[in-house]
Tab-separated table of C-alpha atoms and ligand atoms in Angstrom:
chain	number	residue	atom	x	y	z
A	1	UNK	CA	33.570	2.724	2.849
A	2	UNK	CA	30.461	3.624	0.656
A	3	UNK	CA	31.452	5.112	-2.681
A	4	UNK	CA	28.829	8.463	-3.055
A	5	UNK	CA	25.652	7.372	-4.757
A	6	UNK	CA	25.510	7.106	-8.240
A	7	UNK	CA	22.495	5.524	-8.653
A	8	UNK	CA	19.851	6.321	-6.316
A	9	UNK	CA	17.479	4.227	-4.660
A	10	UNK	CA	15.075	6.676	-5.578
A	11	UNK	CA	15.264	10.230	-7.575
A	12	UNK	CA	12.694	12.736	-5.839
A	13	UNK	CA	14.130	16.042	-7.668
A	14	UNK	CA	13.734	15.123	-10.986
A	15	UNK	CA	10.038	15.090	-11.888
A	16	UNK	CA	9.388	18.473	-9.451
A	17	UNK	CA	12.489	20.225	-12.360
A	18	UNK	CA	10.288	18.984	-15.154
A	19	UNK	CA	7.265	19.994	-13.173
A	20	UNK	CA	8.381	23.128	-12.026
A	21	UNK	CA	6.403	25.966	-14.090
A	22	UNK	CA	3.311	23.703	-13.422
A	23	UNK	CA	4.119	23.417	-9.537
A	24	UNK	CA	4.559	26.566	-9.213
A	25	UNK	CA	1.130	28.040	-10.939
A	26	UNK	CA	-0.874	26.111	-8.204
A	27	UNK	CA	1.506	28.074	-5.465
A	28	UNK	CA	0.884	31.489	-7.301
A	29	UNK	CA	-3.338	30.647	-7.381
A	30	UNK	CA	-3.373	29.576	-4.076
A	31	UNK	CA	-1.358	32.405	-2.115
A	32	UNK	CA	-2.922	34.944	-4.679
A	33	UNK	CA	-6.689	33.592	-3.611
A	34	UNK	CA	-5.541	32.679	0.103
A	35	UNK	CA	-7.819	29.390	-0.499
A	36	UNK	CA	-5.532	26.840	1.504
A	37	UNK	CA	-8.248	24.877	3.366
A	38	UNK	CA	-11.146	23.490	1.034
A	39	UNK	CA	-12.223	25.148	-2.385
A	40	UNK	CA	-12.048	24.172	-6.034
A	41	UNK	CA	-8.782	23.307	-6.211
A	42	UNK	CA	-9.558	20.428	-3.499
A	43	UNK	CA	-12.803	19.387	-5.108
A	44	UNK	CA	-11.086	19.126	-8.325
A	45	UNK	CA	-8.326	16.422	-6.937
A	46	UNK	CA	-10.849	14.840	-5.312
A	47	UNK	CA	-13.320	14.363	-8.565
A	48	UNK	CA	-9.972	13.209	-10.604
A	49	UNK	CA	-8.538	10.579	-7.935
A	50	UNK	CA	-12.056	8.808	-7.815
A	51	UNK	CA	-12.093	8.806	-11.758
A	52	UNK	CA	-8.646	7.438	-11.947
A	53	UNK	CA	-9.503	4.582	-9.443
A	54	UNK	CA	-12.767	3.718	-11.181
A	55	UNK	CA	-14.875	4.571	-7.575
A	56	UNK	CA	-17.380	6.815	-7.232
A	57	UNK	CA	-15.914	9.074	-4.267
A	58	UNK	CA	-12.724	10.497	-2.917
A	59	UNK	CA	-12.231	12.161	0.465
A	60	UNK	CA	-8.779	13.607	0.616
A	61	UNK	CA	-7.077	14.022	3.780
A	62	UNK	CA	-3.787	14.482	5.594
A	63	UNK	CA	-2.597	11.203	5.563
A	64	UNK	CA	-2.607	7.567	4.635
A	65	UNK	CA	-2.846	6.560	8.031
A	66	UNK	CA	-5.325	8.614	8.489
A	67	UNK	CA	-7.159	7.775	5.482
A	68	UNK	CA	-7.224	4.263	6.745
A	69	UNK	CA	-8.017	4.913	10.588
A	70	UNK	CA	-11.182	7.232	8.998
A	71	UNK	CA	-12.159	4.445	6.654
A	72	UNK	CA	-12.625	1.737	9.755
A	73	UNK	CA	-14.754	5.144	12.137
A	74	UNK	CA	-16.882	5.614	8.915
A	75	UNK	CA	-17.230	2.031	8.371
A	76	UNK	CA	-18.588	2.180	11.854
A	77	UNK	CA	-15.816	-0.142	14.003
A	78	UNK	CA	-16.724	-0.459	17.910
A	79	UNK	CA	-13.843	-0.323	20.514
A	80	UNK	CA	-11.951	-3.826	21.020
A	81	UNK	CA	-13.187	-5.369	17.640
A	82	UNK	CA	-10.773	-7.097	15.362
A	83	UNK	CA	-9.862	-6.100	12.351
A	84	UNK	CA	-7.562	-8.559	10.407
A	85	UNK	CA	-4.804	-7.728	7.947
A	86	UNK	CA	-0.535	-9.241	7.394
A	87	UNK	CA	2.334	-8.702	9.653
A	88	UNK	CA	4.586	-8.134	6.142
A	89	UNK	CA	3.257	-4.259	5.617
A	90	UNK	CA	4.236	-1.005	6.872
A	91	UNK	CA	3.401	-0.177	10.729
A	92	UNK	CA	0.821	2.396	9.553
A	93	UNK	CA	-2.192	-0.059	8.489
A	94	UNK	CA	-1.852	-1.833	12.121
A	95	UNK	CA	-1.431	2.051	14.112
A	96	UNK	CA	-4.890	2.782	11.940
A	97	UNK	CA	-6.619	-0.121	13.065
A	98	UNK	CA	-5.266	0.456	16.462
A	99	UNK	CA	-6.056	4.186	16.665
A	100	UNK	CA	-9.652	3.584	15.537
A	101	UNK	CA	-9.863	1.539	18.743
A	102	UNK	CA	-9.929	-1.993	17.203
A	103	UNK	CA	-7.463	-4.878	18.016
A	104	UNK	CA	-5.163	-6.190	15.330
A	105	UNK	CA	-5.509	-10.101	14.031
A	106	UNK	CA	-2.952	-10.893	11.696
A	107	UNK	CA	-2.840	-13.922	8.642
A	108	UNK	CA	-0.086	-14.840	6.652
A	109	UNK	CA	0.871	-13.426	3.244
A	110	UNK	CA	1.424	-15.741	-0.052
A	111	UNK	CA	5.340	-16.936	-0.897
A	112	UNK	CA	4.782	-15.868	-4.387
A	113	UNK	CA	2.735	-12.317	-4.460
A	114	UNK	CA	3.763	-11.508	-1.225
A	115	UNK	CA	-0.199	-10.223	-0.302
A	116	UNK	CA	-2.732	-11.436	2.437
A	117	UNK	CA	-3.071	-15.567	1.700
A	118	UNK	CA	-6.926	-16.032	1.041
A	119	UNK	CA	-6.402	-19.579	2.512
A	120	UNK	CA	-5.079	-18.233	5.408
A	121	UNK	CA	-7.379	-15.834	6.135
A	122	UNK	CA	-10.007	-18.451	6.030
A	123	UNK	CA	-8.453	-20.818	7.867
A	124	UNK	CA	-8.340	-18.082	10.678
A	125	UNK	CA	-12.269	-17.163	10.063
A	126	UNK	CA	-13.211	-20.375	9.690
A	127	UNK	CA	-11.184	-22.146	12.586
A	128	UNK	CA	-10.312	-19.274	15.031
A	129	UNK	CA	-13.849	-17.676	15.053
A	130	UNK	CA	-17.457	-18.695	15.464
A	131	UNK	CA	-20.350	-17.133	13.479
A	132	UNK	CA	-23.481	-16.669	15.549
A	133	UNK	CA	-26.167	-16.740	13.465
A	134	UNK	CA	-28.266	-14.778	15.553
A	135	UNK	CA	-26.239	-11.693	15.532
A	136	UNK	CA	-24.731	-12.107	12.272
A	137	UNK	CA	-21.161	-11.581	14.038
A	138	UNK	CA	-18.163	-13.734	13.643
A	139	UNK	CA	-16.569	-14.246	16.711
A	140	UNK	CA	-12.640	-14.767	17.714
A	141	UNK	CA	-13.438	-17.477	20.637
A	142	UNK	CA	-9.935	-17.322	22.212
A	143	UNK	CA	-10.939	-13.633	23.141
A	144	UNK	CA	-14.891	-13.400	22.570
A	145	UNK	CA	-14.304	-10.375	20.482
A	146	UNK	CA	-15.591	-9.679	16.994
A	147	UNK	CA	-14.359	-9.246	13.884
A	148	UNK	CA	-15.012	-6.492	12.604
A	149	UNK	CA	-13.206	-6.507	8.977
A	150	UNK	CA	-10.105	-6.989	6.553
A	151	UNK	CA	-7.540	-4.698	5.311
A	152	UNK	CA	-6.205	-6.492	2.377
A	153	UNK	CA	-2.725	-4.475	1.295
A	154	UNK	CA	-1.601	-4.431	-2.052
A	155	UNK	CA	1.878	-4.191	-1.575
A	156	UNK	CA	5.008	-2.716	-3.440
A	157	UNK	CA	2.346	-1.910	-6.337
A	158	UNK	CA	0.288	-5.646	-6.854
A	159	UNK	CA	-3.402	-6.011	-5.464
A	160	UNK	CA	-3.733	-8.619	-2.905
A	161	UNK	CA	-6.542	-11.363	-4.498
A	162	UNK	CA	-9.421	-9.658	-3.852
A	163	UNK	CA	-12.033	-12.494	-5.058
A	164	UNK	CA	-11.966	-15.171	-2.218
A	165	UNK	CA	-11.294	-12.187	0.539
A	166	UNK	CA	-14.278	-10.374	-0.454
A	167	UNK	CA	-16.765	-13.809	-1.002
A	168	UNK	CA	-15.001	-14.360	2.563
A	169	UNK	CA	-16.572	-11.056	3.998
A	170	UNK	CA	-19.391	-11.367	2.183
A	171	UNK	CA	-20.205	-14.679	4.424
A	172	UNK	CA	-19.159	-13.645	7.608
A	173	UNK	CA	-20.441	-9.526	7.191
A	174	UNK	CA	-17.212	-7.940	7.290
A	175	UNK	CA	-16.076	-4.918	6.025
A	176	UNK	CA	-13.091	-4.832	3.531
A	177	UNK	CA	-11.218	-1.368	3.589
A	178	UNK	CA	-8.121	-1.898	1.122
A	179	UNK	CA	-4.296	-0.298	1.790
A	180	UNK	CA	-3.845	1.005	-1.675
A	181	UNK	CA	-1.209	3.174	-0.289
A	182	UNK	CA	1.035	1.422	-2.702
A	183	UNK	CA	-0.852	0.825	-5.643
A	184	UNK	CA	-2.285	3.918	-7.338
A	185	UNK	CA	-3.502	3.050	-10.212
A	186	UNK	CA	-3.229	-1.158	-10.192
A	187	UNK	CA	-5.689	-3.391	-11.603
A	188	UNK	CA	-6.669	-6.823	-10.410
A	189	UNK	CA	-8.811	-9.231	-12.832
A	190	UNK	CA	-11.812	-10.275	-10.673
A	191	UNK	CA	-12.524	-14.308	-12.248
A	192	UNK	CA	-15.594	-13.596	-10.225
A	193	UNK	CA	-16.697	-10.751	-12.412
A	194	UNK	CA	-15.049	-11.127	-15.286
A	195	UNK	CA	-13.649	-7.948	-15.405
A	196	UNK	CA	-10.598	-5.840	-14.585
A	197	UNK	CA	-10.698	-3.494	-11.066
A	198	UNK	CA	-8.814	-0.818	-10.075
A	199	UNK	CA	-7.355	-0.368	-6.476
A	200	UNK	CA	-9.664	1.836	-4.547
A	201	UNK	CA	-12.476	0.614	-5.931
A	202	UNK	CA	-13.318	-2.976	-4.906
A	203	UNK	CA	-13.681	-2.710	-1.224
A	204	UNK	CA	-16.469	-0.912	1.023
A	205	UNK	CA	-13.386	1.845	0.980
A	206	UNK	CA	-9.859	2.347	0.148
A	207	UNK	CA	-7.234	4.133	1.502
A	208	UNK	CA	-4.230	5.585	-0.252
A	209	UNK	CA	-1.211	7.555	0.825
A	210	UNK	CA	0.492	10.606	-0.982
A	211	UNK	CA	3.274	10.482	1.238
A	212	UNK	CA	6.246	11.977	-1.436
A	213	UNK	CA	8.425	9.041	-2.694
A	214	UNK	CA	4.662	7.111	-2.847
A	215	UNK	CA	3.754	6.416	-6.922
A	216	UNK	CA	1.446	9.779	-6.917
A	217	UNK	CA	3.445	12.295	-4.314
A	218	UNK	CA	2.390	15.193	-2.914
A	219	UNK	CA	5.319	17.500	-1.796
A	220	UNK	CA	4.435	16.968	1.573
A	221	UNK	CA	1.751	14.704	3.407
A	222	UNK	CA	-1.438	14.209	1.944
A	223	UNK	CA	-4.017	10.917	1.619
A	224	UNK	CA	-7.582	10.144	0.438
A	225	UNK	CA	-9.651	7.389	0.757
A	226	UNK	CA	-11.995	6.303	-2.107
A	227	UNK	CA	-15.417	4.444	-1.836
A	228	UNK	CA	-18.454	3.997	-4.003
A	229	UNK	CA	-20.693	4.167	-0.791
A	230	UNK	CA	-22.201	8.075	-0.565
A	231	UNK	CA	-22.728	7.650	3.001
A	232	UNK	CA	-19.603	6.208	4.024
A	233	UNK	CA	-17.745	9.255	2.384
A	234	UNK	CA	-20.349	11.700	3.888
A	235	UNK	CA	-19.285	9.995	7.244
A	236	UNK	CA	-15.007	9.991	6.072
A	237	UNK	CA	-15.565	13.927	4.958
A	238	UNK	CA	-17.357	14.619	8.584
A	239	UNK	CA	-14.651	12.536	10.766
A	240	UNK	CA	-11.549	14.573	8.473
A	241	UNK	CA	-12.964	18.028	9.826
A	242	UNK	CA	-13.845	17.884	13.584
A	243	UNK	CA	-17.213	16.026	13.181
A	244	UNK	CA	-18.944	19.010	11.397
A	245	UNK	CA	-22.313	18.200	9.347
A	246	UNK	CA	-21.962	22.112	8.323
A	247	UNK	CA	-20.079	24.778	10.271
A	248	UNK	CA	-19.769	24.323	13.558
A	249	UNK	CA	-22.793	21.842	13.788
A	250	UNK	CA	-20.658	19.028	15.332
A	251	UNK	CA	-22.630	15.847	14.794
A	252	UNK	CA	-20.039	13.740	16.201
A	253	UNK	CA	-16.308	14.353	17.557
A	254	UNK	CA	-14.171	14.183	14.574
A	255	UNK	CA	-10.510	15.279	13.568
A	256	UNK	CA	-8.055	17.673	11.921
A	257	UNK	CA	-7.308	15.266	9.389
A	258	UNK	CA	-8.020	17.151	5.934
A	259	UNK	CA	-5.886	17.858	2.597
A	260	UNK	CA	-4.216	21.622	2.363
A	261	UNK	CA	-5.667	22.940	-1.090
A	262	UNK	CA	-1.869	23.203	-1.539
A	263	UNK	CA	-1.167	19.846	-1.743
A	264	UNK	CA	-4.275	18.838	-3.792
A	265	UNK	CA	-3.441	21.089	-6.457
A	266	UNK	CA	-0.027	19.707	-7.139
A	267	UNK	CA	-1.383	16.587	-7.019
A	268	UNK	CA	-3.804	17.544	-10.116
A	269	UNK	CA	-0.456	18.138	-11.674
A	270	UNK	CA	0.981	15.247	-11.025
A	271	UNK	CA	-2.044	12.859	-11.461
A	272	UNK	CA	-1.998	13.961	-15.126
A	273	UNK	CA	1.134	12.329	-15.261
A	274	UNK	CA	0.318	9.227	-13.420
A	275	UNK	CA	-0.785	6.478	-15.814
A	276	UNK	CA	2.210	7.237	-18.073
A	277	UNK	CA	4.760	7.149	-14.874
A	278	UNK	CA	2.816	3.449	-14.008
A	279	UNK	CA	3.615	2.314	-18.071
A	280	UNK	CA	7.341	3.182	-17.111
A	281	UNK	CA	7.633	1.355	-13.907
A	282	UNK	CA	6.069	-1.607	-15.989
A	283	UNK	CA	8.685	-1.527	-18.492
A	284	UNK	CA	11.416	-1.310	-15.893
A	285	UNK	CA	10.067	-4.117	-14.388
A	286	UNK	CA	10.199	-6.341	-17.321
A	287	UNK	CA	13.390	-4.820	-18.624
A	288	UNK	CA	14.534	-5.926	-15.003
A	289	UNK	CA	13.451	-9.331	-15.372
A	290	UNK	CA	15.154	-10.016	-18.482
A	291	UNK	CA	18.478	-8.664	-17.038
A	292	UNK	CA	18.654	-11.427	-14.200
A	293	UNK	CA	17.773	-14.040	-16.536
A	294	UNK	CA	21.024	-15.604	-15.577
A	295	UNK	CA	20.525	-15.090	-12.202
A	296	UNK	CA	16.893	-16.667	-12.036
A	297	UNK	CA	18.355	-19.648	-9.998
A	298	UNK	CA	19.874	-17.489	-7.116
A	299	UNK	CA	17.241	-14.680	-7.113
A	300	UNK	CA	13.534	-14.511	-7.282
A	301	UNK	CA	12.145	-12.055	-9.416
A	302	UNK	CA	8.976	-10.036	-8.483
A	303	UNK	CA	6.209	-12.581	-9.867
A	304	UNK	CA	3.085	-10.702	-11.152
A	305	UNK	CA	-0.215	-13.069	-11.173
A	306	UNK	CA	-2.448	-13.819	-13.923
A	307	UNK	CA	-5.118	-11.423	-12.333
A	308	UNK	CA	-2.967	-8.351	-11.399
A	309	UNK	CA	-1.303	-5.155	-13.328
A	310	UNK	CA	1.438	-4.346	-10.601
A	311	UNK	CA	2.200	-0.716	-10.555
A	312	UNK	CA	6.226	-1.397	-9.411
A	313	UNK	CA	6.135	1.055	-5.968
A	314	UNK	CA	8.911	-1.230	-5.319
A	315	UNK	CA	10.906	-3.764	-7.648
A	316	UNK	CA	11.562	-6.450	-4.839
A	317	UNK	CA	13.745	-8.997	-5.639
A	318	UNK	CA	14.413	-11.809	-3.420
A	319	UNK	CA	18.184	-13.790	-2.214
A	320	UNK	CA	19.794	-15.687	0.371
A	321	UNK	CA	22.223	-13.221	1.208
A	322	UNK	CA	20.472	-10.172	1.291
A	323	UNK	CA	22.893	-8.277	3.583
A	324	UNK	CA	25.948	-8.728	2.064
A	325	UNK	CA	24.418	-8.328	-1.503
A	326	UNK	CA	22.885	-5.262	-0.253
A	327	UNK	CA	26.790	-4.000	0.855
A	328	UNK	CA	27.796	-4.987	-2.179
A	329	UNK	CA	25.876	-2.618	-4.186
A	330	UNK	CA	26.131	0.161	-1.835
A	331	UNK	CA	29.694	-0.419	-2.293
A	332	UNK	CA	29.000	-0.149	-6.266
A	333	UNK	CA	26.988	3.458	-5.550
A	334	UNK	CA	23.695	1.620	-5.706
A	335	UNK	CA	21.375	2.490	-3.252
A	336	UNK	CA	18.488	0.145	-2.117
A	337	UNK	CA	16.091	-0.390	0.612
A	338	UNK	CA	14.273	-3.275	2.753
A	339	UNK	CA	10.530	-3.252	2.837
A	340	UNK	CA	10.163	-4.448	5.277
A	341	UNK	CA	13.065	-6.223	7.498
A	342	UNK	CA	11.185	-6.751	10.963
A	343	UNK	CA	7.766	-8.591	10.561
A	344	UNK	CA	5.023	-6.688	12.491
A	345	UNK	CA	3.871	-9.544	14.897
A	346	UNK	CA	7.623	-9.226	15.979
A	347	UNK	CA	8.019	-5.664	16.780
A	348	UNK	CA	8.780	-4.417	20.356
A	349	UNK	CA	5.221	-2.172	19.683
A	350	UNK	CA	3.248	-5.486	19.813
A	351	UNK	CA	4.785	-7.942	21.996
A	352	UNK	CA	1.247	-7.184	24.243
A	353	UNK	CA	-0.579	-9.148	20.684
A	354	UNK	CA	1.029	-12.165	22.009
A	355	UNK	CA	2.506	-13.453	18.733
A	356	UNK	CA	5.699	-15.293	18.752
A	357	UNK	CA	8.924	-15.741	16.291
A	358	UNK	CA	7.104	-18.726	14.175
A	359	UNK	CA	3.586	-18.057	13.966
A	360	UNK	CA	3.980	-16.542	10.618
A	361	UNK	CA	6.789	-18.308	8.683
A	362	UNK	CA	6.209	-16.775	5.014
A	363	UNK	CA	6.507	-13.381	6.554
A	364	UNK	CA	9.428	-14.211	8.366
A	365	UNK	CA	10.959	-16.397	5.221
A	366	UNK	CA	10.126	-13.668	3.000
A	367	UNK	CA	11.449	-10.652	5.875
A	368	UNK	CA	14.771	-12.131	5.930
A	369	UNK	CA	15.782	-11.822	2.060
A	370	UNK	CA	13.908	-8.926	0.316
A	371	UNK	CA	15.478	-6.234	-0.888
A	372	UNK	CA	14.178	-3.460	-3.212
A	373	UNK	CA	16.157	-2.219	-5.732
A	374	UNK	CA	16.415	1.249	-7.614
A	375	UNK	CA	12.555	1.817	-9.190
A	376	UNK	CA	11.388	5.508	-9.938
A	377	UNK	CA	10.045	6.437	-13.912
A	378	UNK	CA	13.479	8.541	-14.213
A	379	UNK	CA	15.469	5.444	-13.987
A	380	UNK	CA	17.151	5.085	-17.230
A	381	UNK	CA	17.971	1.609	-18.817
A	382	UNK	CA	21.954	1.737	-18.845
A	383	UNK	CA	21.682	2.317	-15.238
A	384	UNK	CA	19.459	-0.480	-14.872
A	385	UNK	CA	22.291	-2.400	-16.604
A	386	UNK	CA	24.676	-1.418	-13.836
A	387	UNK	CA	22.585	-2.581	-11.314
A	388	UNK	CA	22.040	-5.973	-12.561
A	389	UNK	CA	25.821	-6.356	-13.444
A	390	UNK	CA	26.415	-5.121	-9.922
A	391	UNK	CA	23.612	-8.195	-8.621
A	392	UNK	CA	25.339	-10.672	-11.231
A	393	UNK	CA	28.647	-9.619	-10.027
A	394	UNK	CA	28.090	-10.872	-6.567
A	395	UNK	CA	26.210	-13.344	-7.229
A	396	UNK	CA	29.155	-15.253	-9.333
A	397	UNK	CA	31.825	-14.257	-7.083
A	398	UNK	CA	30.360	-15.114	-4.327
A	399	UNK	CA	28.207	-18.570	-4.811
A	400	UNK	CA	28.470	-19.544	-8.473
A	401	UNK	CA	26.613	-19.298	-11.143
A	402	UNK	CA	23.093	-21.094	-9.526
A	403	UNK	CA	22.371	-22.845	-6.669
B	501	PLP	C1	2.898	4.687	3.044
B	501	PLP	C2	2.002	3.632	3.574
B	501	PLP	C3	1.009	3.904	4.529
B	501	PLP	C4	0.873	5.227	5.252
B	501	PLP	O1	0.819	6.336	4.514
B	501	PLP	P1	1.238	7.772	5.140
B	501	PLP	O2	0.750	8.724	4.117
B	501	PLP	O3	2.718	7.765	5.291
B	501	PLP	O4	0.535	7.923	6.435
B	501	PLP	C5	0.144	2.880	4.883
B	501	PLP	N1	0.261	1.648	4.372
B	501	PLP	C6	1.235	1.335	3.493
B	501	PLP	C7	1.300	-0.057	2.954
B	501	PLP	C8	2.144	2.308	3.081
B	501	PLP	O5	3.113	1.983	2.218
């Protein structure tokens, strides 16, 4: 039924050709010096991420589920607190906040950037919870426990808005660790500062993932987390390598959680790259954007806010009928994906939350008719024509012009 893909969702082969001599080098150095755990080539990567992010540290490890699940230990999280983030993100921020022994709260996203709702968030904080002013601890009073912090995710590439959540934190003493595992490299425009931010370096850490289709890949699984607090990355570089202050001195119980030399070298490589790849997904973006001008009435184009610089992870668009559109361009040779088509709070993994079908109706508006379409710096402009012919295509033959 499906024709064989002609143009890919996304193209992983191309940059590691061009890449190749320069991949391979960092192979050569590290089998030739046999330095696969630690060493220069990791402090290096490490030195370069934080630069790139505009924060002071990074701490690379194996994951970006780990990275965030290290970020809440460092930030000190005690068993049964709550942390809060959205039910419209991957599963891995919630199994971090989970596997650091916290209990997940969730708030609604916003119909038009698709990131945590500020409002929401404070309507939960400020009508769900009581701050005791003795203690300095917000408290959920349904379940007595406290909240513990925010994980604000900046998802397919655009910063949630980080103003209100942090002044919200800031009142209640929370801690704000931010899922930039899609958004290396975004900016948001702090009003409160007057100044742009990267991702990574507004909250008291940040967590991003190097996973391999991810805007900065490894070629294999990596993470870091970044943070301008020296003691919280002392604390994130102890918990990555079984708890140890120095060789076996175990301070605290930790895990095997740290970033192969390997991969950190090829990331060096790649990072080089990085701002240049971000400029391209921009222009795609806009390129996009002008293609469904037609189409503006039947599909809704990623919108970027006055106060971010999206990095494109994903171009998301937005229509009634996204299964059969998404058929359609399979049909066509197109591929595409669906991030994400069950909302968390609905997931078999956390009926025990006690969240029902309802609770969260952007999520579940906004669930039902994503889908992401073709988005990697390789993707060339004629076949971004054929994808938006292939969008406009359906669209009139199957509802009209505009609704
Ligand atoms: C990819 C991703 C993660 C997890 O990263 P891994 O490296 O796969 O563990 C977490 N949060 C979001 C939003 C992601 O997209």
């Amino acid at each position: 039924m499906t024709n064989t893909t002609k143009i890919p969702f996304l193209d992983l082969i191309t940059p590691h050709q061009e890449l190749h001599a320069e991949l391979l080098e960092v192979v050569e150095k590290v089998l030739s010096t046999a330095g696969f755990i630690g060493g220069p080539m990791l402090d290096a990567f490490e030195r370069e991420f934080a630069h790139f992010c505009g924060a002071q540290h990074c701490v690379g490890v194996n994951s970006g589920t780990d990275a965030l699940r290290f970020a809440f230990m460092a930030a000190g999280v005690q068993p049964g607190e709550i942390i809060v983030t959205v039910p419209h993100t991957f599963i891995a921020t919630t199994e971090a906040i989970s596997q650091a022994g916290a209990h997940i709260a969730f708030v609604d996203i916003n119909e038009s950037t698709y990131t945590m709702d500020p409002e929401k968030l404070r309507e939960y904080l400020e009508t769900k919870c009581d701050f005791n002013k003795q203690t300095g601890k917000l408290i959920e009073r349904a379940s007595k426990r406290p909240v513990f912090g925010i994980v604000p995710v900046h998802l397919y590439g655009q910063t949630a808005d980080m103003d209100p959540i942090q002044e919200l934190a800031a009142r209640y003493n929370l801690i704000v660790v931010e899922d930039a595992c899609q958004a290396h490299g975004a900016e948001y425009f702090s009003r409160r500062d007057n100044v742009w931010k990267k991702a990574g370096s507004m909250g008291h850490a940040a967590a991003f993932s190097f996973y391999p289709g991810k805007n900065l890949g490894a070629c294999g699984e990596a993470g870091a987390t970044t943070t301008n607090d020296e003691a919280m990355a002392k604390r994130m570089k102890m918990i990555r390598d079984h708890g140890q202050s120095k060789k076996y001195y175990h301070d605290i119980e930790g895990y095997n959680g740290r970033l192969d030399a390997l991969q950190a070298g090829m990331l060096s490589v790649k990072l080089r790259h990085l701002a240049k790849w971000n400029e391209v997904r921009r222009d795609l973006a806009r390129h996009y954007h002008d293609l469904f001008a037609e189409a503006h009435g039947y599909l809704v184009a990623p919108r970027e806010a006055s106060w971010t610089k999206g990095v494109y992870h994903l171009y998301v668009v937005r229509v009634p009928d996204r299964e059969a559109l998404q058929a359609h361009l399979a049909n066509a040779g197109i591929g595409t994906g669906i991030h994400y088509p069950i909302p968390l709070h609905v997931q078999k993994a956390y009926q025990n939350l006690g969240y029902r079908q309802g609770d969260f109706p952007v999520t579940e508006r906004v669930a039902a008719e994503i889908l992401s379409l073709p988005m990697f710096p390789q993707l060339t402009t004629a076949q971004q024509k054929e994808v938006a012919s292939a969008v406009i295509e359906f669209i009139t033959s199957n509802v009209g012009p505009s609704r």
